[in-house]
Amino acid sequence: MATTQGRFLFVDNTAVGLAALPPPLARHRVDIVQQYEIDRLNWAVYDTIILTIHSDQIHLIGLKDKFEGYLACGGTVLFNGHVVQPFLPEFRLFQPLPKRGRNDLLVHREGDHPAFDGITGEVLSFRKGVSGFYGRGMNPPPQGAIVINSIGSDHWPLDWIVERESGGRIFVHAGNDIWGFLMIGSPENLSHVQHFFDWLSESSNLKDTIVAA
Amino acid sequence: MKTIAHENQKTSIAAIDGGFSYHHQSLRCEPFANFFDEIIYIRDVPVTDLTQFETLIIPCRTNAFHLAPLSEQFQRYMKAGGRLVVMGETFPDRWLPDVSFTGMDTNFWWWLEKGADLGVRIVDTNHPMSAHVTKEAATWHLHGTLDPLTETQTCLIATQNGECLMFEDVSRHAPGTLIVTTLDPFYHHGSHFMPATTAFLDKFLTWLSEG
């Protein structure tokens, strides 16, 4: 049972409201802030900066130095979506799968990972027998990245994590926002989302001294 | 107006880029990049003279919080003769006068039933748009309707119950035009999802480019 209290900065760039946000989480604090307001915040108090598929990536390019400073503090960047502006040096442009038929879009677990305990490739692949919801391509990972989930017959890296020597790390999911799909369309799967955020918090490398400052 | 527009007998089209990956893909990449004479980053709109473009498109899901402060500029643009095209999930009911919107739960699954019909229909088969945009191209799923319409708003695309999915208004902001739809093709095409939306954009942009 997790005892840590995670603190997350959810970077919102929609006027939609609750539908775009993660579900309520136990034990964690999620600060939801409109994207153009995040420049002036102290990110070093957050275990994870959460970027959604609705991020303004042109704006994020302008925050390169802030991301570098945050990662140097041991922070985690959770990126959901398709990279079109590589605002971190680990990023490459999104590539869609050349074929996107039902069986071309199968998701594969590439190995055990604590963030995905109890979740199978089958669960990630289909909703009501339809594939393609979880992902449809890849943001090519840098050397040293650990691939957690892949997609298609060539096992393109769909979800990966890379750690820097500083302790900072980047978790990339090349699809729609991950909390929506961990629920697989059912509130009964909320435990998967809770578990994912528990893991983000418990494994956080955020340096305490920086937080205290 | 741009000289090139007259040379080719095509209208000049600009579109706003909200910085989203799906805007980037739809506006700046093939097959649709050639439709646009200018892509304007959302934060550059206030310092852009919009009147140089005959048509301005606000693509799907552009953040309404950022569009609201631009409302006066958009209305002045239409009063100067511009055609403003407002796409789905941008909530113009919050930032333009006399636009109604009622959201609905989206049925992503209707097509799983053999022979099912979402019920989208092209209302006026004499309208120039209908020479391009077909019922099939406009059919993927629905997010909401624009009723009640005002006297100057003419429904172009409707549900099977006659609820409005796209209207055109050539009077309210004359000499300019306002087109509003709840359909969200830029989002899905730009997300590499739902081929019908690619077909829709091909036809819809072809119609808009004809002026």
CSV table of C-alpha atoms in Angstrom, one decimal:
chain,number,residue,atom,x,y,z
A,1,MET,CA,0.0,0.0,0.0
A,2,ALA,CA,1.4,3.3,-1.0
A,3,THR,CA,2.0,5.8,1.7
A,4,THR,CA,3.6,8.6,-0.2
A,5,GLN,CA,1.9,11.7,-1.2
A,6,GLY,CA,2.6,12.6,-4.8
A,7,ARG,CA,2.4,16.0,-6.2
A,8,PHE,CA,1.8,16.5,-9.9
A,9,LEU,CA,1.6,19.5,-12.2
A,10,PHE,CA,-1.1,18.8,-14.9
A,11,VAL,CA,-0.5,21.1,-17.8
A,12,ASP,CA,-4.0,21.8,-19.3
A,13,ASN,CA,-4.5,23.4,-22.6
A,14,THR,CA,-8.3,22.8,-23.1
A,15,ALA,CA,-11.4,24.6,-22.1
A,16,VAL,CA,-13.2,21.3,-21.9
A,17,GLY,CA,-13.2,20.8,-18.1
A,18,LEU,CA,-13.3,17.6,-16.3
A,19,ALA,CA,-13.4,15.3,-19.2
A,20,ALA,CA,-9.8,16.1,-20.1
A,21,LEU,CA,-8.5,15.5,-16.6
A,22,PRO,CA,-7.4,12.4,-14.8
A,23,PRO,CA,-9.9,10.9,-12.4
A,24,PRO,CA,-9.7,11.7,-8.7
A,25,LEU,CA,-6.7,10.0,-7.2
A,26,ALA,CA,-6.2,9.0,-3.5
A,27,ARG,CA,-3.2,10.3,-1.7
A,28,HIS,CA,-2.0,12.6,-4.5
A,29,ARG,CA,-2.3,16.2,-5.2
A,30,VAL,CA,-2.8,17.2,-8.8
A,31,ASP,CA,-2.4,20.9,-9.6
A,32,ILE,CA,-4.3,21.7,-12.8
A,33,VAL,CA,-2.9,24.8,-14.5
A,34,GLN,CA,-3.5,26.3,-17.9
A,35,GLN,CA,-0.4,25.8,-20.1
A,36,TYR,CA,0.6,29.5,-20.6
A,37,GLU,CA,0.6,30.0,-16.8
A,38,ILE,CA,3.2,27.3,-16.1
A,39,ASP,CA,6.3,29.4,-17.0
A,40,ARG,CA,6.3,31.3,-13.7
A,41,LEU,CA,5.7,28.3,-11.4
A,42,ASN,CA,8.5,26.5,-9.5
A,43,TRP,CA,8.4,23.0,-11.0
A,44,ALA,CA,10.8,21.6,-8.6
A,45,VAL,CA,8.1,20.9,-6.0
A,46,TYR,CA,6.4,18.5,-8.4
A,47,ASP,CA,7.2,14.7,-8.7
A,48,THR,CA,6.0,14.8,-12.3
A,49,ILE,CA,5.1,17.4,-15.0
A,50,ILE,CA,2.2,15.9,-16.9
A,51,LEU,CA,1.8,16.9,-20.6
A,52,THR,CA,-1.3,15.8,-22.5
A,53,ILE,CA,-2.0,15.3,-26.2
A,54,HIS,CA,-3.4,18.8,-26.2
A,55,SER,CA,-0.1,20.4,-25.3
A,56,ASP,CA,1.0,23.5,-27.3
A,57,GLN,CA,4.4,22.1,-28.4
A,58,ILE,CA,5.4,25.5,-29.9
A,59,HIS,CA,5.1,27.0,-26.4
A,60,LEU,CA,7.0,24.0,-24.9
A,61,ILE,CA,10.0,24.7,-27.3
A,62,GLY,CA,10.3,28.0,-25.5
A,63,LEU,CA,10.5,26.3,-22.2
A,64,LYS,CA,13.5,24.1,-23.1
A,65,ASP,CA,15.7,25.6,-20.4
A,66,LYS,CA,13.1,25.2,-17.7
A,67,PHE,CA,12.7,21.5,-18.6
A,68,GLU,CA,16.4,21.0,-18.4
A,69,GLY,CA,16.6,22.6,-15.0
A,70,TYR,CA,13.7,20.5,-13.7
A,71,LEU,CA,15.2,17.3,-15.0
A,72,ALA,CA,18.5,18.2,-13.4
A,73,CYS,CA,16.5,18.3,-10.1
A,74,GLY,CA,15.5,14.7,-10.6
A,75,GLY,CA,12.0,15.5,-11.9
A,76,THR,CA,9.9,13.3,-14.2
A,77,VAL,CA,8.3,14.5,-17.4
A,78,LEU,CA,5.3,12.4,-18.5
A,79,PHE,CA,4.6,13.1,-22.2
A,80,ASN,CA,1.5,11.9,-23.9
A,81,GLY,CA,1.0,12.2,-27.6
A,82,HIS,CA,2.9,12.7,-30.8
A,83,VAL,CA,6.1,14.7,-30.9
A,84,VAL,CA,6.0,17.4,-33.6
A,85,GLN,CA,8.4,19.9,-31.9
A,86,PRO,CA,11.3,18.0,-30.2
A,87,PHE,CA,11.5,20.2,-27.1
A,88,LEU,CA,13.7,17.7,-25.3
A,89,PRO,CA,17.0,16.3,-26.7
A,90,GLU,CA,15.7,12.8,-26.3
A,91,PHE,CA,12.8,13.4,-28.6
A,92,ARG,CA,12.4,12.6,-32.3
A,93,LEU,CA,9.4,13.3,-34.6
A,94,PHE,CA,6.4,11.0,-34.2
A,95,GLN,CA,6.1,8.3,-36.9
A,96,PRO,CA,2.7,6.8,-37.6
A,97,LEU,CA,2.6,3.1,-38.4
A,98,PRO,CA,2.4,2.6,-42.2
A,99,LYS,CA,-0.4,0.1,-41.9
A,100,ARG,CA,-3.1,0.7,-39.3
A,101,GLY,CA,-5.6,-2.2,-39.7
A,102,ARG,CA,-7.0,-4.0,-36.7
A,103,ASN,CA,-4.1,-6.5,-36.4
A,104,ASP,CA,-1.5,-4.0,-37.3
A,105,LEU,CA,-2.3,-2.1,-34.1
A,106,LEU,CA,-1.8,-4.9,-31.5
A,107,VAL,CA,0.0,-3.7,-28.4
A,108,HIS,CA,2.7,-5.9,-26.8
A,109,ARG,CA,4.0,-5.8,-23.3
A,110,GLU,CA,7.8,-5.8,-23.7
A,111,GLY,CA,8.6,-7.0,-20.2
A,112,ASP,CA,7.5,-6.6,-16.6
A,113,HIS,CA,7.3,-3.0,-15.3
A,114,PRO,CA,5.9,-1.9,-11.9
A,115,ALA,CA,3.8,0.8,-13.6
A,116,PHE,CA,1.9,-1.8,-15.6
A,117,ASP,CA,1.4,-4.6,-13.1
A,118,GLY,CA,-1.6,-6.7,-14.1
A,119,ILE,CA,-2.1,-5.1,-17.4
A,120,THR,CA,-1.9,-7.3,-20.5
A,121,GLY,CA,-1.3,-6.4,-24.1
A,122,GLU,CA,-4.7,-7.7,-24.9
A,123,VAL,CA,-6.3,-5.2,-22.5
A,124,LEU,CA,-4.3,-2.3,-24.1
A,125,SER,CA,-5.0,-3.5,-27.7
A,126,PHE,CA,-8.8,-3.5,-27.8
A,127,ARG,CA,-11.9,-1.7,-26.8
A,128,LYS,CA,-15.1,-3.5,-27.8
A,129,GLY,CA,-12.9,-5.4,-30.3
A,130,VAL,CA,-11.6,-2.3,-31.9
A,131,SER,CA,-7.9,-1.6,-31.9
A,132,GLY,CA,-5.9,1.7,-32.3
A,133,PHE,CA,-7.1,3.6,-29.3
A,134,TYR,CA,-4.0,3.1,-27.2
A,135,GLY,CA,-1.5,4.1,-29.9
A,136,ARG,CA,-0.9,4.2,-33.6
A,137,GLY,CA,2.8,4.8,-34.0
A,138,MET,CA,5.9,5.8,-32.1
A,139,ASN,CA,8.0,8.6,-30.8
A,140,PRO,CA,11.4,7.0,-31.6
A,141,PRO,CA,13.3,6.5,-28.3
A,142,PRO,CA,16.9,7.5,-27.6
A,143,GLN,CA,19.6,5.0,-26.8
A,144,GLY,CA,19.3,3.7,-23.3
A,145,ALA,CA,15.5,3.9,-23.1
A,146,ILE,CA,13.6,1.0,-21.6
A,147,VAL,CA,10.7,0.0,-23.9
A,148,ILE,CA,7.7,-0.9,-21.8
A,149,ASN,CA,5.0,-1.5,-24.4
A,150,SER,CA,5.3,-1.8,-28.2
A,151,ILE,CA,2.9,-1.8,-31.1
A,152,GLY,CA,2.6,-3.6,-34.4
A,153,SER,CA,4.3,-6.6,-36.0
A,154,ASP,CA,7.7,-4.8,-35.8
A,155,HIS,CA,7.2,-3.9,-32.1
A,156,TRP,CA,7.6,-0.2,-32.5
A,157,PRO,CA,8.4,1.4,-29.1
A,158,LEU,CA,5.1,2.9,-28.0
A,159,ASP,CA,5.7,3.5,-24.2
A,160,TRP,CA,9.3,4.0,-23.0
A,161,ILE,CA,11.2,5.6,-20.2
A,162,VAL,CA,14.7,7.0,-20.2
A,163,GLU,CA,16.6,8.1,-17.1
A,164,ARG,CA,19.3,10.7,-17.0
A,165,GLU,CA,22.4,10.6,-14.9
A,166,SER,CA,20.9,13.5,-12.9
A,167,GLY,CA,18.1,11.2,-11.8
A,168,GLY,CA,15.7,13.1,-14.1
A,169,ARG,CA,13.6,10.8,-16.3
A,170,ILE,CA,11.2,11.0,-19.2
A,171,PHE,CA,8.2,8.7,-19.6
A,172,VAL,CA,6.7,8.8,-23.1
A,173,HIS,CA,3.4,7.4,-24.2
A,174,ALA,CA,2.9,7.9,-28.0
A,175,GLY,CA,-0.9,7.9,-27.8
A,176,ASN,CA,-3.9,9.6,-26.3
A,177,ASP,CA,-3.6,10.5,-22.6
A,178,ILE,CA,-2.6,7.4,-20.7
A,179,TRP,CA,-5.0,7.7,-17.8
A,180,GLY,CA,-8.0,7.5,-20.1
A,181,PHE,CA,-6.7,4.3,-21.6
A,182,LEU,CA,-5.6,2.6,-18.5
A,183,MET,CA,-9.2,2.8,-17.5
A,184,ILE,CA,-10.0,1.0,-20.8
A,185,GLY,CA,-13.3,2.8,-20.9
A,186,SER,CA,-14.5,1.4,-17.6
A,187,PRO,CA,-14.5,3.1,-14.1
A,188,GLU,CA,-13.8,-0.3,-12.7
A,189,ASN,CA,-10.3,0.0,-14.0
A,190,LEU,CA,-9.6,3.2,-12.1
A,191,SER,CA,-7.2,1.1,-9.9
A,192,HIS,CA,-4.8,0.9,-12.9
A,193,VAL,CA,-4.7,4.7,-13.0
A,194,GLN,CA,-4.2,4.9,-9.3
A,195,HIS,CA,-1.4,2.4,-9.5
A,196,PHE,CA,0.3,4.3,-12.3
A,197,PHE,CA,0.3,7.5,-10.3
A,198,ASP,CA,1.4,5.7,-7.1
A,199,TRP,CA,4.3,4.3,-9.1
A,200,LEU,CA,5.2,7.8,-10.4
A,201,SER,CA,5.2,9.1,-6.9
A,202,GLU,CA,7.0,6.2,-5.1
A,203,SER,CA,9.7,6.0,-7.7
A,204,SER,CA,10.2,9.8,-7.9
A,205,ASN,CA,13.9,10.9,-7.8
A,206,LEU,CA,13.0,14.5,-7.0
A,207,LYS,CA,15.8,15.8,-4.7
A,208,ASP,CA,14.3,16.7,-1.3
A,209,THR,CA,16.8,19.5,-0.8
A,210,ILE,CA,15.5,21.2,-3.9
A,211,VAL,CA,11.9,20.8,-2.8
A,212,ALA,CA,12.7,22.3,0.6
A,213,ALA,CA,14.3,25.3,-1.1
B,1,MET,CA,-5.9,40.4,-51.2
B,2,LYS,CA,-2.9,38.3,-52.3
B,3,THR,CA,-2.1,38.5,-56.0
B,4,ILE,CA,-1.6,34.7,-56.1
B,5,ALA,CA,-5.2,34.2,-55.1
B,6,HIS,CA,-6.4,36.1,-58.1
B,7,GLU,CA,-4.0,34.5,-60.5
B,8,ASN,CA,-5.3,31.0,-59.6
B,9,GLN,CA,-8.9,32.0,-59.1
B,10,LYS,CA,-8.6,30.5,-55.7
B,11,THR,CA,-9.5,32.1,-52.4
B,12,SER,CA,-6.7,32.7,-49.9
B,13,ILE,CA,-7.0,30.5,-46.8
B,14,ALA,CA,-5.3,31.0,-43.4
B,15,ALA,CA,-5.6,28.7,-40.4
B,16,ILE,CA,-4.8,29.1,-36.8
B,17,ASP,CA,-2.3,26.6,-35.3
B,18,GLY,CA,-2.8,26.0,-31.6
B,19,GLY,CA,0.5,24.2,-31.2
B,20,PHE,CA,-1.2,20.8,-31.0
B,21,SER,CA,0.4,17.8,-32.7
B,22,TYR,CA,-2.9,17.3,-34.6
B,23,HIS,CA,-2.9,20.9,-35.9
B,24,HIS,CA,0.7,20.5,-37.0
B,25,GLN,CA,-0.1,17.3,-38.9
B,26,SER,CA,-3.3,18.6,-40.5
B,27,LEU,CA,-2.1,22.1,-41.5
B,28,ARG,CA,1.7,21.8,-42.1
B,29,CYS,CA,2.0,18.3,-43.6
B,30,GLU,CA,0.7,16.6,-46.7
B,31,PRO,CA,-1.8,16.1,-48.1
B,32,PHE,CA,-3.4,19.4,-47.0
B,33,ALA,CA,-0.5,21.8,-46.4
B,34,ASN,CA,-1.0,23.2,-49.9
B,35,PHE,CA,-4.5,24.4,-49.1
B,36,PHE,CA,-3.1,27.1,-46.7
B,37,ASP,CA,-1.6,30.4,-47.7
B,38,GLU,CA,-0.6,31.1,-44.1
B,39,ILE,CA,-0.5,29.3,-40.8
B,40,ILE,CA,-0.9,31.6,-37.8
B,41,TYR,CA,0.3,30.5,-34.4
B,42,ILE,CA,-2.5,31.1,-31.9
B,43,ARG,CA,-0.4,33.6,-29.8
B,44,ASP,CA,0.4,35.6,-32.9
B,45,VAL,CA,-3.2,36.2,-33.9
B,46,PRO,CA,-3.5,39.6,-32.1
B,47,VAL,CA,-0.6,41.0,-34.1
B,48,THR,CA,-1.7,39.6,-37.4
B,49,ASP,CA,-3.7,41.6,-40.0
B,50,LEU,CA,-6.4,39.0,-40.7
B,51,THR,CA,-8.0,41.0,-43.5
B,52,GLN,CA,-5.3,39.9,-45.9
B,53,PHE,CA,-7.0,36.4,-46.0
B,54,GLU,CA,-10.4,35.7,-47.5
B,55,THR,CA,-10.9,32.7,-45.3
B,56,LEU,CA,-9.7,32.0,-41.8
B,57,ILE,CA,-10.1,28.5,-40.3
B,58,ILE,CA,-10.1,27.9,-36.5
B,59,PRO,CA,-9.3,24.1,-36.4
B,60,CYS,CA,-10.9,21.6,-34.0
B,61,ARG,CA,-10.1,21.8,-30.3
B,62,THR,CA,-8.4,25.2,-30.3
B,63,ASN,CA,-8.6,26.3,-26.7
B,64,ALA,CA,-11.7,28.5,-26.2
B,65,PHE,CA,-9.9,30.3,-23.3
B,66,HIS,CA,-7.4,31.6,-26.0
B,67,LEU,CA,-10.1,32.3,-28.6
B,68,ALA,CA,-12.3,34.4,-26.2
B,69,PRO,CA,-10.0,37.4,-26.0
B,70,LEU,CA,-9.8,37.4,-29.9
B,71,SER,CA,-13.6,37.6,-30.3
B,72,GLU,CA,-13.7,41.2,-31.3
B,73,GLN,CA,-10.9,40.7,-33.8
B,74,PHE,CA,-12.7,37.8,-35.4
B,75,GLN,CA,-15.9,39.9,-35.6
B,76,ARG,CA,-14.1,42.8,-37.1
B,77,TYR,CA,-12.5,40.4,-39.6
B,78,MET,CA,-16.0,39.3,-40.8
B,79,LYS,CA,-17.3,42.9,-40.9
B,80,ALA,CA,-14.4,43.6,-43.2
B,81,GLY,CA,-15.5,40.8,-45.5
B,82,GLY,CA,-13.7,37.8,-44.2
B,83,ARG,CA,-15.1,34.3,-43.9
B,84,LEU,CA,-14.5,32.7,-40.5
B,85,VAL,CA,-14.7,28.9,-40.3
B,86,VAL,CA,-15.1,27.5,-36.8
B,87,MET,CA,-14.5,23.8,-36.3
B,88,GLY,CA,-15.6,21.3,-33.7
B,89,GLU,CA,-14.9,21.4,-29.9
B,90,THR,CA,-13.9,25.0,-29.9
B,91,PHE,CA,-17.1,26.1,-28.1
B,92,PRO,CA,-17.9,29.3,-30.1
B,93,ASP,CA,-21.1,29.6,-28.0
B,94,ARG,CA,-18.7,31.0,-25.3
B,95,TRP,CA,-16.9,33.5,-27.5
B,96,LEU,CA,-19.2,34.5,-30.4
B,97,PRO,CA,-22.6,36.2,-30.2
B,98,ASP,CA,-25.8,34.2,-31.0
B,99,VAL,CA,-24.2,30.8,-31.4
B,100,SER,CA,-25.9,28.0,-29.5
B,101,PHE,CA,-24.4,24.6,-28.6
B,102,THR,CA,-25.7,21.5,-27.0
B,103,GLY,CA,-23.1,18.8,-26.3
B,104,MET,CA,-24.0,15.1,-26.6
B,105,ASP,CA,-22.5,11.9,-25.4
B,106,THR,CA,-20.4,10.6,-28.3
B,107,ASN,CA,-21.3,7.2,-29.7
B,108,PHE,CA,-18.0,5.8,-30.9
B,109,TRP,CA,-19.5,2.4,-31.6
B,110,TRP,CA,-22.5,2.9,-33.9
B,111,TRP,CA,-20.7,1.5,-36.9
B,112,LEU,CA,-20.0,-1.9,-35.3
B,113,GLU,CA,-23.6,-2.9,-36.1
B,114,LYS,CA,-23.8,-4.1,-39.7
B,115,GLY,CA,-25.7,-1.7,-41.9
B,116,ALA,CA,-25.9,1.0,-39.3
B,117,ASP,CA,-26.3,4.7,-40.3
B,118,LEU,CA,-25.2,7.5,-38.1
B,119,GLY,CA,-27.8,9.6,-39.8
B,120,VAL,CA,-25.7,12.6,-40.9
B,121,ARG,CA,-27.3,14.3,-43.9
B,122,ILE,CA,-26.4,17.2,-46.3
B,123,VAL,CA,-29.3,19.6,-46.0
B,124,ASP,CA,-29.3,21.7,-49.2
B,125,THR,CA,-28.2,19.7,-52.3
B,126,ASN,CA,-28.1,23.0,-54.2
B,127,HIS,CA,-25.5,24.6,-51.9
B,128,PRO,CA,-22.0,24.7,-53.5
B,129,MET,CA,-20.6,22.7,-50.6
B,130,SER,CA,-22.8,19.7,-51.5
B,131,ALA,CA,-20.9,19.4,-54.8
B,132,HIS,CA,-18.0,18.2,-52.7
B,133,VAL,CA,-19.0,17.1,-49.2
B,134,THR,CA,-21.1,14.0,-49.1
B,135,LYS,CA,-23.0,12.3,-46.4
B,136,GLU,CA,-20.4,9.5,-46.3
B,137,ALA,CA,-17.5,12.0,-45.9
B,138,ALA,CA,-19.3,13.8,-43.1
B,139,THR,CA,-20.0,10.6,-41.1
B,140,TRP,CA,-17.8,9.5,-38.3
B,141,HIS,CA,-19.3,10.6,-34.9
B,142,LEU,CA,-21.0,13.5,-33.3
B,143,HIS,CA,-20.1,15.8,-30.4
B,144,GLY,CA,-23.1,18.2,-30.3
B,145,THR,CA,-25.6,20.4,-32.2
B,146,LEU,CA,-26.0,24.1,-32.8
B,147,ASP,CA,-29.7,24.6,-32.2
B,148,PRO,CA,-31.6,26.8,-31.9
B,149,LEU,CA,-30.4,28.6,-35.0
B,150,THR,CA,-31.0,32.3,-35.5
B,151,GLU,CA,-33.0,33.6,-38.5
B,152,THR,CA,-29.7,34.3,-40.4
B,153,GLN,CA,-28.1,30.9,-39.8
B,154,THR,CA,-28.7,28.3,-42.5
B,155,CYS,CA,-28.2,24.7,-41.7
B,156,LEU,CA,-25.8,22.9,-44.1
B,157,ILE,CA,-25.3,19.5,-42.4
B,158,ALA,CA,-27.8,18.0,-39.9
B,159,THR,CA,-28.6,14.9,-37.9
B,160,GLN,CA,-31.4,12.5,-38.9
B,161,ASN,CA,-33.6,14.5,-36.4
B,162,GLY,CA,-32.8,17.7,-38.2
B,163,GLU,CA,-30.5,19.1,-35.5
B,164,CYS,CA,-27.8,21.3,-36.9
B,165,LEU,CA,-24.2,20.1,-37.2
B,166,MET,CA,-23.0,22.9,-39.5
B,167,PHE,CA,-24.4,26.3,-40.3
B,168,GLU,CA,-23.5,29.2,-42.6
B,169,ASP,CA,-24.5,32.8,-41.8
B,170,VAL,CA,-24.0,35.3,-44.6
B,171,SER,CA,-26.0,38.2,-43.1
B,172,ARG,CA,-25.2,38.6,-39.3
B,173,HIS,CA,-21.6,39.7,-40.0
B,174,ALA,CA,-22.0,41.0,-43.5
B,175,PRO,CA,-20.3,41.4,-45.8
B,176,GLY,CA,-18.4,38.6,-44.1
B,177,THR,CA,-19.5,35.0,-43.5
B,178,LEU,CA,-19.5,32.8,-40.5
B,179,ILE,CA,-19.4,29.0,-40.8
B,180,VAL,CA,-19.7,26.9,-37.6
B,181,THR,CA,-19.6,23.1,-37.3
B,182,THR,CA,-19.4,20.7,-34.4
B,183,LEU,CA,-17.6,18.1,-36.6
B,184,ASP,CA,-13.9,17.6,-35.6
B,185,PRO,CA,-12.0,16.4,-38.7
B,186,PHE,CA,-8.7,18.3,-38.0
B,187,TYR,CA,-8.4,16.5,-34.7
B,188,HIS,CA,-8.9,13.0,-36.0
B,189,HIS,CA,-7.0,13.3,-39.3
B,190,GLY,CA,-4.2,15.0,-37.4
B,191,SER,CA,-4.2,12.2,-34.9
B,192,HIS,CA,-3.9,9.5,-37.6
B,193,PHE,CA,-7.3,8.2,-36.7
B,194,MET,CA,-10.6,7.8,-38.6
B,195,PRO,CA,-10.0,7.8,-42.4
B,196,ALA,CA,-13.4,9.4,-43.0
B,197,THR,CA,-12.1,12.6,-41.5
B,198,THR,CA,-9.3,12.7,-44.1
B,199,ALA,CA,-11.9,12.4,-46.9
B,200,PHE,CA,-14.0,15.1,-45.3
B,201,LEU,CA,-11.1,17.6,-45.1
B,202,ASP,CA,-10.2,16.9,-48.7
B,203,LYS,CA,-13.7,17.8,-49.9
B,204,PHE,CA,-14.4,20.6,-47.4
B,205,LEU,CA,-11.1,22.4,-48.1
B,206,THR,CA,-11.6,22.0,-51.8
B,207,TRP,CA,-15.0,23.7,-51.5
B,208,LEU,CA,-13.5,26.5,-49.3
B,209,SER,CA,-10.7,27.0,-51.8
B,210,GLU,CA,-13.2,27.6,-54.5
B,211,GLY,CA,-14.3,30.7,-52.7
